[in-house]
Coordinates of C-alpha atoms in Angstrom, one line a residue:
X1310 CA 0.0 0.0 0.0
X1311 CA 3.0 2.3 0.1
X1312 CA 3.6 4.1 -3.2
X1313 CA 7.3 4.6 -2.6
X1314 CA 7.9 0.8 -2.5
X1315 CA 7.5 -1.9 -5.1
X1316 CA 6.4 -5.2 -3.6
X1317 CA 6.6 -8.5 -5.4
X1318 CA 3.4 -10.5 -5.7
X1319 CA 3.0 -13.5 -3.4
X1320 CA 2.6 -15.8 -6.4
X1321 CA 6.3 -15.2 -7.3
X1322 CA 7.5 -15.0 -3.7
X1323 CA 5.8 -18.2 -2.2
X1324 CA 7.8 -20.4 -4.5
X1325 CA 10.9 -19.7 -2.3
X1326 CA 9.3 -21.3 0.8
X1327 CA 11.9 -23.7 2.1
X1328 CA 14.5 -22.8 -0.5
X1329 CA 18.2 -23.2 0.0
X1330 CA 19.0 -20.3 -2.4
X1331 CA 21.1 -17.5 -1.0
X1332 CA 19.5 -14.0 -0.5
X1333 CA 21.4 -12.3 -3.3
X1334 CA 20.4 -15.0 -5.8
X1335 CA 16.7 -14.7 -4.8
X1336 CA 16.9 -10.9 -5.0
X1337 CA 18.4 -11.1 -8.5
X1338 CA 15.6 -13.4 -9.7
X1339 CA 12.9 -11.1 -8.3
X1340 CA 14.7 -7.9 -9.4
X1341 CA 14.7 -6.4 -5.9
X1342 CA 17.2 -4.8 -3.5
X1343 CA 15.7 -5.9 -0.2
X1344 CA 14.0 -9.0 1.1
X1345 CA 11.7 -9.5 4.1
X1346 CA 11.7 -12.9 5.7
X1347 CA 10.4 -14.3 8.9
X1348 CA 8.1 -16.8 10.6
X1349 CA 5.0 -17.1 12.7
X1350 CA 4.5 -19.4 15.7
X1351 CA 1.3 -19.8 17.5
X1352 CA 0.7 -21.5 20.9
X1353 CA -2.7 -21.3 22.4
X1354 CA -3.6 -17.6 22.6
X1355 CA -0.1 -16.3 22.0
X1356 CA 1.7 -15.6 18.8
X1357 CA 5.4 -15.0 18.1
X1358 CA 6.4 -13.3 14.9
X1359 CA 10.0 -13.1 13.8
X1360 CA 10.7 -10.7 11.0
X1361 CA 13.9 -9.3 9.4
X1362 CA 14.7 -7.0 6.6
X1363 CA 17.8 -7.9 4.6
X1364 CA 19.9 -5.9 2.2
X1365 CA 20.4 -8.2 -0.8
X1366 CA 23.7 -6.8 -2.0
X1367 CA 25.5 -7.2 1.4
X1368 CA 23.3 -9.9 2.9
X1369 CA 23.1 -7.8 6.1
X1370 CA 20.2 -7.0 8.3
X1371 CA 18.7 -3.6 8.0
X1372 CA 16.2 -4.2 10.7
X1373 CA 14.9 -7.2 12.8
X1374 CA 12.3 -7.6 15.5
X1375 CA 10.5 -10.3 17.5
X1376 CA 6.9 -9.8 18.5
X1377 CA 5.6 -11.9 21.3
X1378 CA 2.0 -11.0 22.0
X1379 CA -1.3 -12.3 23.1
X1380 CA -3.3 -13.2 20.0
X1381 CA -6.0 -10.6 19.6
X1382 CA -7.3 -8.7 16.6
X1383 CA -5.8 -5.4 18.0
X1384 CA -2.4 -7.0 18.6
X1385 CA -2.3 -8.7 15.2
X1386 CA -3.1 -5.6 13.2
X1387 CA -0.9 -3.4 15.4
X1388 CA 2.0 -5.8 14.7
X1389 CA 1.3 -5.6 10.9
X1390 CA 1.2 -1.8 11.1
X1391 CA 4.5 -1.7 13.2
X1392 CA 6.3 -3.9 10.7
X1393 CA 5.1 -1.8 7.7
X1394 CA 6.2 1.4 9.4
X1395 CA 9.6 -0.1 10.4
X1396 CA 10.2 -1.2 6.8
X1397 CA 9.3 2.2 5.4
X1398 CA 11.6 3.8 7.9
X1399 CA 14.5 1.4 7.2
X1400 CA 14.1 2.0 3.4
X1401 CA 13.6 5.8 3.9
X1402 CA 10.2 5.6 2.2
X1403 CA 7.9 8.5 2.9
X1404 CA 4.3 7.6 3.7
X1405 CA 1.5 9.9 2.5
X1406 CA -1.3 10.8 5.0
X1407 CA -3.7 8.4 3.3
X1408 CA -1.1 5.6 3.5
X1409 CA -0.5 6.3 7.2
X1410 CA -4.2 6.2 7.8
X1411 CA -4.7 2.9 6.0
X1412 CA -2.0 1.3 8.2
X1413 CA -4.2 2.1 11.2
X1414 CA -7.4 0.6 9.9
X1415 CA -8.4 -2.9 11.1
X1416 CA -10.3 -4.9 8.4
X1417 CA -12.1 -7.0 11.1
X1418 CA -12.2 -7.6 14.8
X1419 CA -12.8 -11.3 14.4
X1420 CA -9.5 -13.3 14.2
X1421 CA -11.3 -16.5 12.9
X1422 CA -13.0 -14.4 10.1
X1423 CA -9.6 -13.0 9.2
X1424 CA -8.1 -16.5 9.1
X1425 CA -10.8 -17.6 6.6
X1426 CA -10.1 -14.4 4.6
X1427 CA -6.4 -15.0 4.4
X1428 CA -7.0 -18.6 3.4
X1429 CA -9.2 -17.4 0.6
X1430 CA -6.7 -14.9 -0.6
X1431 CA -4.0 -17.5 -0.6
X1432 CA -6.2 -19.7 -2.9
X1433 CA -7.5 -16.9 -5.1
X1434 CA -4.9 -16.8 -7.8
X1435 CA -7.4 -15.9 -10.6
X1436 CA -7.3 -16.4 -14.3
X1437 CA -7.9 -19.8 -15.6
X1438 CA -8.8 -21.7 -12.4
X1439 CA -11.2 -24.6 -12.3
X1440 CA -14.7 -24.1 -11.1
X1441 CA -14.1 -26.4 -8.1
X1442 CA -11.1 -24.3 -7.1
X1443 CA -13.2 -21.1 -7.3
X1444 CA -15.9 -22.7 -5.2
X1445 CA -13.5 -23.6 -2.5
X1446 CA -12.3 -19.9 -2.3
X1447 CA -15.9 -18.7 -2.3
X1448 CA -16.5 -21.0 0.7
X1449 CA -13.6 -19.4 2.6
X1450 CA -14.7 -15.8 1.9
X1451 CA -18.3 -16.7 2.8
X1452 CA -17.2 -18.2 6.1
X1453 CA -15.3 -15.0 6.9
X1454 CA -18.5 -13.0 6.2
X1455 CA -20.7 -15.3 8.3
X1456 CA -18.4 -14.7 11.2
X1457 CA -18.2 -10.9 10.6
X1458 CA -21.0 -9.4 8.5
X1459 CA -19.2 -6.1 8.5
X1460 CA -16.0 -7.4 6.9
X1461 CA -15.9 -5.2 3.7
X1462 CA -12.8 -6.7 2.2
X1463 CA -14.2 -10.2 2.4
X1464 CA -17.4 -9.0 0.5
X1465 CA -15.2 -7.5 -2.1
X1466 CA -13.1 -10.6 -2.5
X1467 CA -16.3 -12.7 -2.6
X1468 CA -17.7 -10.5 -5.4
X1469 CA -14.5 -11.1 -7.5
X1470 CA -14.8 -14.8 -7.0
X1471 CA -18.4 -15.0 -8.1
X1472 CA -17.6 -12.8 -11.2
X1473 CA -14.6 -15.0 -12.1
X1474 CA -16.9 -18.1 -11.8
X1475 CA -19.3 -16.4 -14.2
X1476 CA -16.4 -15.6 -16.5
X1477 CA -15.2 -19.2 -16.6
X1478 CA -18.6 -20.9 -16.8
X1479 CA -21.4 -21.3 -19.4
X1480 CA -22.8 -18.0 -18.1
X1481 CA -26.2 -19.5 -17.6
X1482 CA -26.2 -19.5 -13.8
X1483 CA -26.8 -16.8 -11.2
X1484 CA -23.2 -16.0 -10.5
X1485 CA -23.6 -12.3 -11.4
X1486 CA -26.5 -12.0 -8.9
X1487 CA -24.3 -13.3 -6.2
X1488 CA -21.4 -11.0 -7.3
X1489 CA -23.5 -7.9 -7.3
X1490 CA -25.0 -8.7 -3.9
X1491 CA -21.5 -9.0 -2.4
X1492 CA -20.3 -5.9 -4.3
X1493 CA -23.1 -3.8 -3.0
X1494 CA -22.3 -4.9 0.6
X1495 CA -18.7 -3.9 0.1
X1496 CA -19.7 -0.6 -1.4
X1497 CA -22.0 0.1 1.5
X1498 CA -19.2 -0.6 4.0
X1499 CA -16.1 0.7 2.3
X1500 CA -16.9 2.4 -1.1
X1501 CA -13.5 3.8 -1.7
X1502 CA -11.3 0.9 -0.5
X1503 CA -9.0 -0.5 -3.0
X1504 CA -10.6 -4.0 -2.5
X1505 CA -14.1 -2.7 -3.3
X1506 CA -12.9 -0.7 -6.3
X1507 CA -11.0 -3.8 -7.7
X1508 CA -14.2 -5.9 -7.3
X1509 CA -16.1 -3.2 -9.1
X1510 CA -13.6 -3.2 -11.9
X1511 CA -13.9 -7.0 -12.4
X1512 CA -17.7 -6.8 -12.2
X1513 CA -17.7 -4.4 -15.2
X1514 CA -15.0 -6.3 -17.0
X1515 CA -15.7 -10.0 -16.5
X1516 CA -19.4 -9.5 -15.8
X1517 CA -20.5 -7.2 -18.6
X1518 CA -17.5 -6.7 -20.9
X1519 CA -17.9 -3.0 -20.1
X1520 CA -14.2 -2.0 -20.3
X1521 CA -14.2 1.8 -19.8
X1522 CA -15.9 1.8 -16.3
X1523 CA -13.7 -1.2 -15.4
X1524 CA -10.6 0.7 -16.2
X1525 CA -11.8 3.7 -14.2
X1526 CA -12.5 1.5 -11.2
X1527 CA -9.1 -0.2 -11.5
X1528 CA -7.4 3.3 -11.7
X1529 CA -9.2 4.4 -8.5
X1530 CA -8.1 1.3 -6.8
X1531 CA -4.5 1.9 -7.8
X1532 CA -4.7 5.4 -6.5
X1533 CA -5.4 4.0 -3.0
X1534 CA -3.1 1.0 -3.4
X1535 CA -0.4 1.4 -6.0
X1536 CA 0.8 -2.1 -5.4
X1537 CA -2.6 -3.7 -6.1
X1538 CA -1.4 -6.4 -8.5
X1539 CA -5.0 -7.7 -9.1
X1540 CA -6.2 -4.3 -10.2
X1541 CA -3.2 -3.7 -12.4
X1542 CA -3.6 -7.0 -14.2
X1543 CA -7.3 -6.4 -14.7
X1544 CA -6.6 -2.9 -16.1
X1545 CA -4.0 -4.3 -18.5
X1546 CA -6.4 -6.9 -20.0
X1547 CA -9.3 -4.4 -20.1
X1548 CA -7.1 -1.9 -22.0
X1549 CA -6.2 -4.6 -24.5
X1550 CA -9.9 -5.5 -25.1
X1551 CA -10.6 -1.8 -25.6
X1552 CA -8.0 -1.7 -28.3
X1553 CA -5.6 0.5 -26.3
X1554 CA -2.6 -1.7 -27.0
X1555 CA 0.2 0.7 -26.2
X1556 CA -1.3 1.3 -22.8
X1557 CA -2.0 -2.3 -22.2
X1558 CA 1.7 -3.2 -23.1
X1559 CA 3.0 -0.6 -20.7
X1560 CA 0.7 -1.9 -17.9
X1561 CA 1.6 -5.5 -18.6
X1562 CA 5.3 -4.6 -18.2
X1563 CA 4.5 -3.1 -14.8
X1564 CA 2.7 -6.4 -13.9
X1565 CA 5.8 -8.4 -14.8
X1566 CA 7.9 -6.3 -12.5
X1567 CA 5.5 -7.1 -9.7
X1568 CA 5.2 -10.8 -10.5
X1569 CA 8.3 -11.7 -12.4
X1570 CA 8.0 -15.5 -12.0
X1571 CA 4.5 -15.9 -13.4
X1572 CA 5.0 -17.4 -16.9
X1573 CA 1.5 -16.4 -18.1
X1574 CA 2.2 -12.6 -18.0
X1575 CA 5.1 -12.6 -20.4
X1576 CA 3.0 -14.8 -22.7
X1577 CA 0.2 -12.3 -22.5
X1578 CA 2.6 -9.5 -23.2
X1579 CA 3.9 -11.3 -26.3
X1580 CA 0.3 -11.9 -27.5
X1581 CA -0.4 -8.2 -27.0
X1582 CA 2.8 -7.2 -28.9
X1583 CA 1.9 -9.2 -32.0
X1584 CA -1.6 -7.7 -32.1

C-alpha cells in the first residue's frame, strides 16, 4: 500500500518457501534490492512473529524484531502496522497521509474471520482456475462474512470470485447476482477501499464486458493502493480489449515487474505485442 515501495506479488514469492538459495540469488531473480523474511509461531492464545529486513547486496540485516504477544485482533493488526512502518523507515520511504491512515485501519475484529479471509486470498490466484477451485475460495470468503457481517474486504473478494466463476462458466447461472449482492455490501461498508474498487472493476470487465468503467474502477483502486497487483492486471487486460494496445503493453510490463516468475504474464505481453 506504500507508493514509494515496489512489492513483489505473493505468487512469485511463495515459490521460495523452504528454498536453500542465497539471499542475493533470490533478489536477482525477483529484481529487488531488499528482502523481508520471517516466521510465525502460535501457541494457544499467544503468537510470536520473527521478522527481518535484509539488504540483498550485502546480505546484512537492515532491521529485525521479534513480536511476542497475546493473539487478539488489535495486537495482530498493530504488529502488521508496526512492521510496515519499520520497513518504510528502514528504506527511507515517505508515507502519505492516506497511507499512514490505511495502516491504522483494522479490516475485522474477528480473528477467525480474518483466518478464513487469508485462506481465501492464498487460494484466489485468478485467471484460468477450475470451477471447483473457485468454489473452495468462495466458501472461505463466505465463512469470513458469516463470522463478521461487517467485513468489507471479504465481501469485495467474494464478489470477485463470483464474477470469475461467471467468466469461466457457461454464463447460464446466477453468478452475477451473487457477485452484485456481495459488491453492494462492500460498497456500503467501504466504497473507496482498493478492494471494493477492484471488485467493481472486475464486475464491469468479466461480468459485462464494459471496459471503460472497469478501467476507471481499477485506476481508482490503484490510486489508493499502487501495489494492487490484481487491479493492475485487470486494467492491462481491459485496456487490450478496448484496443488501447500501447497502454496495455505498458501496464503488462508493470505487472511483470510485480510478479516476475508468473510465466503467463510474459506470454500475455507477447500476445499483445503481436496484435
